[in-house]
Amino acid sequence: MCGISGIVGSADVTKRLYSCMLNLEYRGYDSCGMAVLADGQIDVRKNIGRVAEVFEKERFAELSGTIGIAHSRWATHGNPTKANSHPHTSCDGRIAVVHNGIIGNYQPLKDELIAAGHKFTSETDTEVLAHLLEHNYKACGNFERSVREAMERMEGTYAFAALSADHPDTFFCGRNRSPLIIGIGKDANFIGSDIVAFIEYTKKVAYLNDNEYAIVSKDGFEIKNASTGKPQARAIDTVAWDAEQAKKGGYPHFLLKEIYEQPNALREALEIDEKKIEAVADIMNEADRTYLIGCGTTFYAALLAQYYFKEFAGVYAPAVSSDEFPNLCGVDERTAVLAISQSGETFDTLEALRYAKRHGAKTIAIVNALGSSMTREVDFVIMQGAGPEKSVLSTKAMTSQITVLTRIALELSKRRGALPKTELNEISDGLLELGTIVRSVLDEQPGFIRRIANRVGHFNKWLYIGRSYHLPAALEAALKLKEVTYIPAEGMAGGFMKHGPISLVDEEMAVVVLMPPPENEALHRSTFNSVSEMRSRGGKMIGIHFDPWESVFDEQIVLPKVHKALAPIPQLVVGQLLAYFMAILLKRDPDNPRGLAKSVTVE
Ligand code: F6R
């Protein structure tokens, strides 16, 4: 949830650390801090607020040195306060640590350290690490051994970096189930919770695995196993992303930039090697059952794919929210579990995959973030190649995931002989045209959608209605609106409304209807019935539809023709734009909604 970075080099590190912090702010932004070591002293500056604010307030620019660590926080243990911000220090101030994740057994460790005389100044689990390192170091006089011993004792999911005033040329870092990547630069070496932290300085990376620590100096790094202390060989990869891709590229917000990047993301998804798609279709074909898992937006991607697998391939592949997966679903060697994750770091999805693995299931993941934990834990991975997604709201990653899943469903259909070739070809052609359709929505609709947002922006209750394929899109569009505007918004199946929720509808409710194209006759008719029911109760009816002759809505967005099964995808794009313009209207921060973080790496 939080973002860690660190640099050791020959030049002053403060400016670069600041930029790393800004690049990682998407992971957490309630407070931040930096520790720089110079002349045998560690100077720590930290406070609550956004990185740029704290940089000014705490005069980070005064810090100077060639080695430092930094952190942007998303509070888990302890409120967002200055005292709880990272870095945390040992009693003597000669050790500073930053940490991401949760040290599960921090309370007994803290009790033990307090009993040994350590004074704590925060409510965080992280501070335990600073004192534990100090405690170990005082006992053995060897900092590396202290790090190893600390890792042996800490339970939970964590990644950390530690500075010791006695070690002016190296910092230490380690991980267990939280991301940490080493960047190998020309005149400096880096660490980051994500490659985007340091991508403007280097594209050469080495990945730390679970239960490993690294000693990083300006001339190199050494990775060791925390249990044995044995050096671990590690290849250096070069990542394809560039710094520019990770920046805003002229858009006012990452959210808008990423919405506009969708045609490219879709193209990339279509260009993923056919063999990879076939391999997943083979796994699914051989398994007795495949579960599709994800959280939030990726759960809705899974839900839409569930319809596609049924419709295109005749395969029931239930979509299950990762957090409930172990509670609900039995798995064995005959089961496949296909996870979907932008970050590849979502705790609930990783845990669900680990549960599946323990029971012998075959695990697959569709992931966007390079080098993330999921890419290395599953049996088979498909990289989406959608490029960095920095806005907290997932947009391009989702439509790209749906494209990949549709390709897999079509491939599985071939193995099962589920659809006639002509129908398969029609859907494949529809998929190929999708980028152009999304591009035309992005070219033509935003002004229109913005004006609608201005007219309906005063509504405080929103419903999004869809049936069949359009239901997951309605759920996702409602999620987009609520997470970025904080307005209560529900996605609902059209057919469910009359079983209770319709009592909510009155003149104060905005009802967005995701209509199927008219050629999907039965579905069109049943959705239309839902519209009539809600219209008669006074709801402000907003239609996202494909019929230029339609006149039943108070407000409408008419989309270009698209294959009927793929119609939810341009509707999702409209939902994203509506949420964006509503956020602008209501003066919300589109990239960093309150209380959210980009990757949810905690339970
Ligand atoms: C919503 C959103 C979240 C994520 C969810 C899973 O806009 O971004 O609902 O989709 O937390 O995250 P990943 O895809 O990183 O596993």
XYZ file of C-alpha atoms and ligand atoms in Angstrom:
619
model
C 0.000 0.000 0.000
C 2.852 2.309 0.754
C 5.702 3.245 -1.561
C 9.319 2.616 -0.643
C 12.304 4.011 -2.441
C 16.008 4.213 -1.812
C 19.118 5.484 -3.592
C 22.811 5.145 -3.068
C 25.102 6.978 -5.449
C 27.881 9.411 -6.011
C 25.772 12.569 -6.345
C 23.371 14.195 -3.919
C 20.314 11.948 -3.678
C 17.614 14.269 -2.315
C 16.228 15.486 -5.640
C 16.085 11.997 -7.072
C 14.492 10.553 -3.955
C 11.853 13.266 -4.180
C 11.066 12.264 -7.727
C 10.903 8.577 -6.720
C 8.441 9.543 -3.984
C 6.281 11.472 -6.435
C 6.290 8.524 -8.804
C 5.156 6.212 -6.032
C 2.616 8.554 -4.508
C -0.150 6.607 -6.206
C 0.513 3.784 -3.724
C -0.353 5.891 -0.724
C -0.530 9.568 -0.010
C -1.546 10.405 3.516
C 1.993 11.189 4.678
C 5.566 10.819 3.552
C 9.152 11.158 4.633
C 12.788 10.840 3.746
C 15.981 9.875 5.589
C 19.380 10.915 4.244
C 22.690 9.846 5.712
C 25.638 12.247 5.685
C 28.664 12.783 7.929
C 27.764 9.775 10.052
C 24.292 11.164 10.910
C 20.848 10.249 9.641
C 18.560 13.217 9.061
C 14.868 12.292 8.959
C 12.150 14.632 7.678
C 8.508 13.582 7.528
C 4.950 14.791 7.952
C 1.364 14.275 6.887
C 0.224 15.535 3.495
C 0.971 15.005 -0.165
C 4.596 14.578 -1.208
C 4.953 18.059 -2.735
C 3.416 19.713 0.335
C 5.601 17.843 2.804
C 8.670 18.509 0.667
C 8.057 22.242 1.128
C 6.814 22.106 4.702
C 9.699 20.001 5.987
C 12.288 21.656 3.735
C 13.513 18.361 2.296
C 15.739 20.351 -0.043
C 18.001 21.083 2.913
C 18.861 17.400 3.126
C 22.044 16.447 1.399
C 23.959 13.192 1.066
C 24.722 10.311 -1.235
C 22.496 7.688 0.369
C 18.871 7.869 1.451
C 15.522 6.139 1.744
C 12.010 7.495 1.357
C 8.394 6.530 1.832
C 4.884 7.603 0.974
C 2.312 6.136 3.305
C -1.200 4.799 3.204
C -2.071 4.263 6.843
C -2.757 0.765 8.104
C -1.401 0.619 11.673
C -1.822 4.007 13.303
C -3.599 7.102 12.001
C -1.988 9.407 9.471
C 0.056 11.574 11.854
C 3.558 12.981 11.756
C 4.696 10.485 14.398
C 3.322 7.558 12.423
C 4.892 8.687 9.145
C 7.994 6.878 7.921
C 10.999 6.712 8.198
C 11.051 5.372 11.749
C 14.206 5.386 13.788
C 15.869 3.414 16.542
C 16.222 4.896 20.045
C 19.682 6.233 19.247
C 18.593 7.593 15.845
C 21.385 5.675 14.100
C 19.056 3.344 12.223
C 16.154 4.455 10.009
C 13.636 2.226 8.274
C 10.819 2.484 5.766
C 8.348 -0.312 5.305
C 5.413 -1.415 3.212
C 2.961 -4.122 4.283
C 2.119 -5.446 7.715
C 4.328 -7.015 10.359
C 1.701 -9.433 11.679
C 3.424 -10.219 14.981
C 4.460 -6.643 15.732
C 2.650 -6.522 19.104
C 4.577 -9.366 20.842
C 7.804 -8.044 19.301
C 6.997 -4.553 20.541
C 6.209 -5.847 24.056
C 9.508 -7.686 24.091
C 11.471 -4.641 22.917
C 9.741 -2.335 25.414
C 10.635 -4.813 28.159
C 14.240 -4.592 26.939
C 14.139 -0.806 27.358
C 13.238 0.458 23.883
C 11.121 3.605 23.673
C 8.489 3.750 20.952
C 7.229 7.027 19.564
C 4.588 5.848 17.084
C 1.651 3.459 16.845
C 3.021 1.729 13.760
C 4.113 -1.843 13.263
C 7.100 -0.486 11.296
C 8.801 1.063 14.277
C 9.291 -2.443 15.671
C 11.747 -3.095 12.859
C 13.890 -0.047 13.697
C 14.168 -1.166 17.325
C 14.605 -4.827 16.463
C 17.536 -3.936 14.197
C 19.043 -1.771 16.920
C 18.564 -4.538 19.466
C 20.175 -7.156 17.230
C 22.988 -4.824 16.186
C 23.883 -3.991 19.773
C 24.036 -7.725 20.523
C 26.105 -8.896 17.535
C 27.772 -5.792 16.079
C 27.024 -6.962 12.549
C 24.300 -5.060 10.706
C 23.748 -7.624 7.994
C 23.254 -10.335 10.587
C 20.856 -8.018 12.417
C 18.783 -7.693 9.260
C 18.685 -11.453 8.783
C 17.715 -12.062 12.373
C 14.990 -9.436 12.152
C 13.575 -11.110 9.036
C 13.626 -14.451 10.815
C 11.490 -12.988 13.561
C 9.042 -10.889 11.590
C 5.840 -12.498 10.322
C 3.504 -11.096 7.711
C 3.801 -9.350 4.405
C 6.458 -6.718 4.210
C 9.136 -4.992 2.222
C 11.556 -2.649 3.922
C 14.714 -0.630 3.536
C 17.080 0.244 6.365
C 19.854 2.798 6.737
C 22.520 2.475 9.391
C 24.672 5.466 10.328
C 27.590 3.052 10.676
C 27.213 2.018 7.024
C 27.459 5.187 4.943
C 27.916 3.360 1.629
C 25.193 0.714 1.695
C 21.581 0.287 2.578
C 19.810 -2.952 3.338
C 16.417 -4.013 2.136
C 14.307 -7.153 2.238
C 10.960 -8.521 1.281
C 8.388 -11.087 2.124
C 5.290 -10.995 -0.054
C 5.438 -7.243 -0.717
C 7.077 -5.881 -3.839
C 10.645 -4.593 -3.926
C 12.745 -4.091 -7.008
C 16.371 -3.040 -7.409
C 17.244 -0.544 -10.153
C 20.795 -0.608 -11.467
C 21.878 2.829 -12.667
C 25.108 4.289 -14.046
C 26.160 6.393 -11.095
C 23.666 5.151 -8.522
C 21.611 2.157 -7.545
C 17.983 2.283 -6.519
C 15.186 0.368 -4.915
C 11.475 0.899 -5.350
C 8.153 -0.732 -4.581
C 7.516 -0.367 -8.288
C 9.742 0.165 -11.294
C 8.070 3.533 -11.959
C 9.823 4.849 -8.827
C 13.161 5.064 -10.610
C 12.346 4.490 -14.266
C 13.584 7.927 -15.293
C 17.046 6.965 -14.030
C 17.364 3.369 -15.129
C 15.535 0.597 -16.926
C 17.822 -2.141 -15.625
C 16.211 -4.069 -12.803
C 16.699 -7.069 -10.562
C 13.819 -8.578 -8.630
C 14.015 -9.549 -5.009
C 12.122 -12.740 -4.108
C 10.323 -13.538 -0.886
C 12.515 -14.132 2.141
C 15.491 -12.421 0.518
C 17.405 -9.332 1.463
C 19.810 -7.207 -0.507
C 22.804 -5.086 0.349
C 22.877 -2.204 -2.094
C 25.839 0.089 -2.680
C 26.651 2.533 -5.463
C 28.791 -0.095 -7.199
C 26.382 -3.009 -7.059
C 24.086 -5.175 -5.031
C 24.141 -8.559 -3.420
C 21.016 -10.620 -2.796
C 20.942 -13.247 -0.060
C 18.468 -15.729 1.321
C 17.261 -14.560 4.735
C 17.128 -18.051 6.235
C 20.519 -19.320 5.064
C 22.437 -16.098 4.386
C 23.585 -17.665 1.106
C 24.127 -15.332 -1.896
C 21.479 -15.680 -4.601
C 22.342 -15.160 -8.248
C 19.994 -12.750 -9.969
C 19.598 -11.838 -13.593
C 19.333 -8.182 -14.568
C 16.332 -7.432 -16.795
C 15.767 -4.412 -18.970
C 12.215 -3.093 -18.859
C 10.500 -1.842 -21.978
C 8.587 1.055 -20.366
C 10.068 4.496 -20.524
C 9.786 7.367 -18.097
C 7.561 9.357 -20.429
C 4.995 6.567 -20.511
C 4.826 6.757 -16.761
C 4.171 10.498 -16.740
C 1.086 12.529 -17.585
C 1.994 13.314 -21.182
C 0.145 16.640 -21.307
C -3.110 15.433 -19.735
C -4.314 17.225 -16.607
C -4.656 13.931 -14.763
C -3.352 10.399 -15.067
C -6.946 9.210 -15.033
C -7.780 11.060 -18.245
C -4.481 10.085 -19.839
C -5.081 6.429 -19.075
C -8.675 6.570 -20.348
C -7.265 7.942 -23.608
C -4.572 5.282 -23.747
C -7.204 2.572 -24.157
C -7.009 2.170 -27.936
C -3.278 1.457 -27.543
C -3.814 -0.817 -24.571
C -6.408 -2.766 -26.570
C -3.998 -3.069 -29.493
C -1.284 -4.370 -27.180
C -3.725 -6.909 -25.760
C -4.564 -8.074 -29.280
C -0.874 -8.447 -30.057
C -0.120 -10.769 -27.156
C 1.414 -13.906 -28.598
C -1.271 -16.318 -29.785
C 0.636 -19.198 -28.162
C 0.091 -17.698 -24.715
C -3.636 -17.417 -25.306
C -3.714 -20.982 -26.601
C -1.802 -22.234 -23.576
C -4.392 -20.770 -21.204
C -7.237 -22.160 -23.310
C -5.535 -25.578 -23.086
C -5.255 -25.378 -19.316
C -8.922 -24.405 -19.040
C -9.950 -27.095 -21.471
C -8.216 -29.787 -19.451
C -9.399 -28.598 -16.050
C -12.657 -29.804 -14.528
C -13.427 -26.218 -13.574
C -11.815 -22.808 -13.879
C -12.480 -20.032 -11.426
C -11.935 -16.449 -12.506
C -10.796 -14.281 -9.618
C -10.097 -10.605 -9.046
C -10.960 -7.713 -6.740
C -13.000 -4.593 -7.386
C -12.575 -3.706 -11.043
C -10.804 -6.942 -11.885
C -13.649 -8.899 -10.292
C -15.991 -7.109 -12.685
C -13.656 -7.972 -15.569
C -13.922 -11.590 -14.398
C -17.703 -11.299 -14.209
C -17.932 -10.079 -17.788
C -15.576 -12.862 -18.866
C -17.848 -15.358 -17.120
C -20.571 -14.399 -19.597
C -18.122 -14.698 -22.497
C -16.881 -18.139 -21.479
C -20.464 -19.350 -21.202
C -21.670 -17.667 -24.377
C -18.676 -18.281 -26.667
C -17.276 -21.552 -25.314
C -20.165 -23.125 -23.420
C -17.964 -23.254 -20.310
C -19.148 -22.273 -16.859
C -16.174 -20.463 -15.299
C -17.475 -18.759 -12.179
C -16.159 -15.312 -11.283
C -15.389 -15.048 -7.586
C -14.106 -12.059 -5.654
C -10.609 -13.049 -4.504
C -11.256 -12.109 -0.886
C -14.094 -14.652 -0.615
C -12.513 -17.277 -2.821
C -10.933 -19.409 -0.065
C -14.171 -19.188 1.969
C -16.355 -20.270 -0.906
C -14.554 -22.437 -3.414
C -13.080 -25.887 -3.044
C -10.120 -26.561 -5.347
C -7.998 -29.585 -6.232
C -5.519 -30.726 -8.907
C -8.315 -30.731 -11.489
C -9.076 -27.049 -10.896
C -7.599 -24.042 -12.684
C -7.668 -20.588 -11.156
C -7.279 -17.611 -13.448
C -6.464 -14.405 -11.579
C -6.729 -10.912 -13.034
C -4.694 -8.095 -11.535
C -3.345 -4.811 -12.793
C -0.739 -4.495 -10.051
C 0.005 -8.179 -9.562
C 0.326 -7.289 -5.894
C -3.239 -7.351 -4.584
C -3.101 -9.155 -1.265
C -6.470 -10.899 -1.561
C -5.742 -12.177 -5.051
C -2.257 -13.355 -4.093
C -3.671 -15.128 -1.054
C -6.413 -16.760 -3.138
C -3.770 -17.970 -5.600
C -1.615 -19.326 -2.784
C -4.641 -21.140 -1.380
C -5.307 -22.613 -4.823
C -1.667 -23.678 -5.184
C -1.616 -25.348 -1.787
C -4.526 -27.494 -2.931
C -2.804 -28.463 -6.138
C -4.722 -26.237 -8.558
C -3.114 -24.865 -11.694
C -2.735 -21.087 -11.394
C -2.790 -18.517 -14.184
C -2.640 -14.735 -14.002
C -3.308 -11.865 -16.357
C -1.152 -9.068 -14.984
C -0.110 -5.597 -16.092
C 2.716 -4.574 -13.739
C 6.081 -5.941 -14.783
C 8.010 -7.919 -12.203
C 5.147 -7.981 -9.712
C 4.778 -10.798 -7.187
C 1.953 -12.499 -9.068
C 4.011 -12.814 -12.230
C 6.477 -14.915 -10.319
C 4.107 -16.997 -8.209
C 1.681 -18.439 -10.726
C 2.194 -21.395 -13.034
C 1.420 -19.380 -16.137
C 1.293 -15.651 -16.706
C 0.034 -13.406 -19.474
C 1.429 -9.873 -19.378
C -1.148 -7.386 -20.642
C 1.343 -4.786 -21.818
C -1.086 -1.925 -21.155
C 1.752 0.260 -19.838
C 1.956 1.828 -16.374
C -1.386 2.664 -14.799
C -0.869 5.331 -12.167
C -4.292 6.732 -11.437
C -5.849 4.921 -8.496
C -8.876 4.186 -10.682
C -8.285 1.290 -12.986
C -9.384 2.028 -16.554
C -7.149 0.930 -19.433
C -6.000 -2.125 -17.503
C -9.581 -3.352 -17.281
C -10.567 -2.980 -20.923
C -7.276 -4.612 -21.863
C -7.973 -7.506 -19.459
C -11.389 -7.978 -21.042
C -9.757 -8.133 -24.467
C -7.343 -10.823 -23.294
C -10.135 -12.793 -21.639
C -12.280 -12.549 -24.773
C -9.404 -13.946 -26.819
C -9.070 -16.855 -24.384
C -12.827 -17.510 -24.519
C -12.707 -17.580 -28.332
C -9.747 -19.933 -28.265
C -11.520 -22.223 -25.828
C -14.582 -22.105 -28.053
C -12.483 -23.554 -30.900
C -11.391 -26.464 -28.702
C -14.971 -27.150 -27.657
C -16.541 -26.575 -31.067
C -18.990 -24.357 -29.233
C -19.736 -21.788 -31.934
C -19.940 -22.006 -35.704
C -16.860 -20.609 -37.414
C -18.792 -17.682 -38.868
C -19.898 -16.530 -35.431
C -16.393 -16.942 -34.043
C -15.041 -14.852 -36.900
C -17.642 -12.147 -36.321
C -16.633 -11.806 -32.685
C -12.901 -11.840 -33.581
C -13.516 -9.135 -36.180
C -15.506 -7.167 -33.613
C -12.558 -7.428 -31.243
C -10.193 -6.138 -33.920
C -12.437 -3.113 -34.510
C -12.790 -2.314 -30.827
C -9.748 -0.010 -30.675
C -11.173 2.141 -33.485
C -14.594 2.252 -31.839
C -13.110 3.252 -28.489
C -10.989 5.858 -30.277
C -14.095 7.358 -31.883
C -15.876 7.445 -28.493
C -12.855 9.264 -27.070
C -12.770 11.676 -30.007
C -16.461 12.461 -30.183
C -18.154 11.994 -26.829
C -16.196 13.759 -24.069
C -17.671 17.271 -24.638
C -21.099 15.763 -24.683
C -20.528 13.656 -21.561
C -19.087 16.644 -19.747
C -22.213 18.689 -20.485
C -24.387 15.854 -19.209
C -22.248 15.698 -16.049
C -22.824 19.425 -15.564
C -26.592 18.955 -15.875
C -26.870 15.937 -13.567
C -23.995 16.674 -11.188
C -26.375 17.678 -8.380
C -27.882 14.185 -8.047
C -26.762 12.493 -4.837
C -28.061 8.999 -5.523
C -27.097 7.018 -8.596
C -28.097 3.675 -9.995
C -26.450 1.911 -12.928
C -28.581 -0.746 -14.541
C -27.587 -3.497 -16.949
C -28.607 -7.003 -17.863
C -26.462 -9.916 -19.043
C -23.079 -8.684 -20.394
C -24.076 -5.164 -19.453
C -24.434 -5.985 -15.750
C -20.672 -6.203 -15.022
C -20.240 -2.967 -16.976
C -22.976 -1.327 -14.866
C -21.303 -2.526 -11.659
C -17.950 -1.195 -12.840
C -19.349 2.156 -14.005
C -20.985 2.586 -10.585
C -17.684 1.719 -8.881
C -15.886 4.336 -10.960
C -18.399 7.020 -9.990
C -18.483 6.224 -6.278
C -14.756 5.850 -5.788
C -13.872 9.143 -7.432
C -16.849 11.351 -6.438
C -17.853 9.750 -3.093
C -21.491 9.792 -4.264
C -23.404 6.619 -3.356
C -23.834 4.714 -6.608
C -25.026 1.154 -7.073
C -24.768 -1.158 -10.019
C -27.750 -3.455 -10.307
C -29.130 -6.137 -12.580
C -32.208 -4.818 -14.368
C -34.111 -7.919 -13.360
C -33.219 -7.518 -9.690
C -34.668 -4.025 -9.355
C -38.260 -5.085 -8.897
C -37.280 -7.404 -6.037
C -36.661 -4.507 -3.687
C -34.248 -1.816 -4.880
C -36.820 -0.126 -7.105
C -38.287 1.454 -3.963
C -35.192 3.690 -3.973
C -36.126 5.307 -7.260
C -37.687 8.773 -7.173
C -37.081 12.183 -8.747
C -33.869 12.511 -6.763
C -32.227 9.501 -8.300
C -30.105 9.448 -11.439
C -30.489 6.120 -13.248
C -27.888 5.256 -15.855
C -28.999 2.451 -18.129
C -26.504 0.443 -20.140
C -28.738 -0.566 -23.021
C -27.805 -3.480 -25.273
C -27.740 -2.778 -29.010
C -31.205 -3.191 -30.626
C -30.054 -6.266 -32.588
C -29.784 -8.093 -29.258
C -33.558 -8.073 -29.360
C -34.625 -10.056 -26.282
C -32.081 -8.341 -24.063
C -32.983 -4.966 -25.489
C -36.634 -5.573 -24.752
C -36.088 -6.724 -21.153
C -33.736 -3.794 -20.415
C -36.281 -1.479 -21.930
C -38.876 -2.838 -19.459
C -36.538 -1.877 -16.613
C -36.269 1.624 -18.081
C -40.060 1.986 -18.152
C -40.354 0.805 -14.545
C -37.860 3.347 -13.303
C -39.020 6.149 -15.501
C -42.548 5.796 -14.133
C -41.131 6.327 -10.639
C -39.604 9.637 -11.610
C -35.909 8.657 -11.950
C -33.686 10.905 -14.059
C -33.010 8.494 -16.895
C -29.592 8.554 -18.579
C -29.097 6.092 -21.426
C -25.818 4.781 -22.798
C -27.094 3.094 -25.927
C -26.615 2.308 -29.607
C -29.894 3.380 -31.157
C -29.952 6.871 -32.690
C -33.780 6.694 -32.776
C -34.168 6.043 -29.068
C -36.033 8.850 -27.261
C -37.022 7.450 -23.903
C -34.130 8.953 -21.934
C -33.757 12.384 -20.316
C -30.076 12.355 -21.236
C -28.358 10.049 -23.635
C -25.018 9.050 -25.055
C -25.318 7.276 -28.376
C -22.441 4.976 -29.278
C -21.219 3.683 -32.649
C -22.155 0.218 -33.851
C -20.187 -2.594 -32.284
C -20.511 -6.382 -32.112
C -23.389 -6.986 -29.701
C -21.334 -9.069 -27.264
C -18.630 -6.411 -27.076
C -21.052 -3.524 -26.543
C -20.228 -3.220 -22.805
C -16.674 -2.108 -23.616
C -17.423 1.321 -25.162
C -20.056 1.699 -22.429
C -17.320 1.177 -19.841
C -15.340 3.989 -21.477
C -18.377 6.288 -21.210
C -18.726 5.299 -17.542
C -15.067 6.221 -16.966
C -15.466 9.609 -18.651
C -18.685 10.369 -16.779
C -16.955 9.588 -13.472
C -13.984 11.757 -14.480
C -16.108 14.759 -15.433
C -18.235 14.391 -12.301
C -15.024 14.387 -10.236
C -13.868 17.577 -11.956
C -17.268 19.202 -11.454
C -17.294 18.309 -7.756
C -13.645 19.337 -7.349
C -12.468 15.879 -6.329
C -8.946 14.672 -6.989
C -9.384 12.288 -9.964
C -6.055 10.529 -9.483
C -6.018 10.137 -5.733
C -9.474 9.644 -4.257
C -9.601 9.906 -0.486
C -8.702 6.825 1.491
C -7.716 4.712 -1.515
C -4.396 3.390 -2.713
C -3.474 2.007 -6.094
C -2.486 -1.452 -5.032
C -4.110 -3.019 -2.020
C -1.288 -5.090 -0.629
C -2.853 -5.621 2.799
C -5.602 -7.890 4.088
C -10.930 0.414 -8.951
C -9.684 -0.264 -8.691
C -9.670 -1.423 -7.750
C -8.715 -2.499 -8.280
C -8.574 -3.651 -7.282
C -7.690 -4.750 -7.823
O -10.771 1.452 -9.876
O -8.680 0.111 -9.196
O -10.951 -1.939 -7.526
O -9.205 -2.961 -9.500
O -8.053 -3.173 -6.093
O -6.411 -4.273 -8.115
P -5.408 -5.052 -9.055
O -5.975 -5.032 -10.426
O -4.128 -4.292 -8.953
O -5.301 -6.447 -8.512
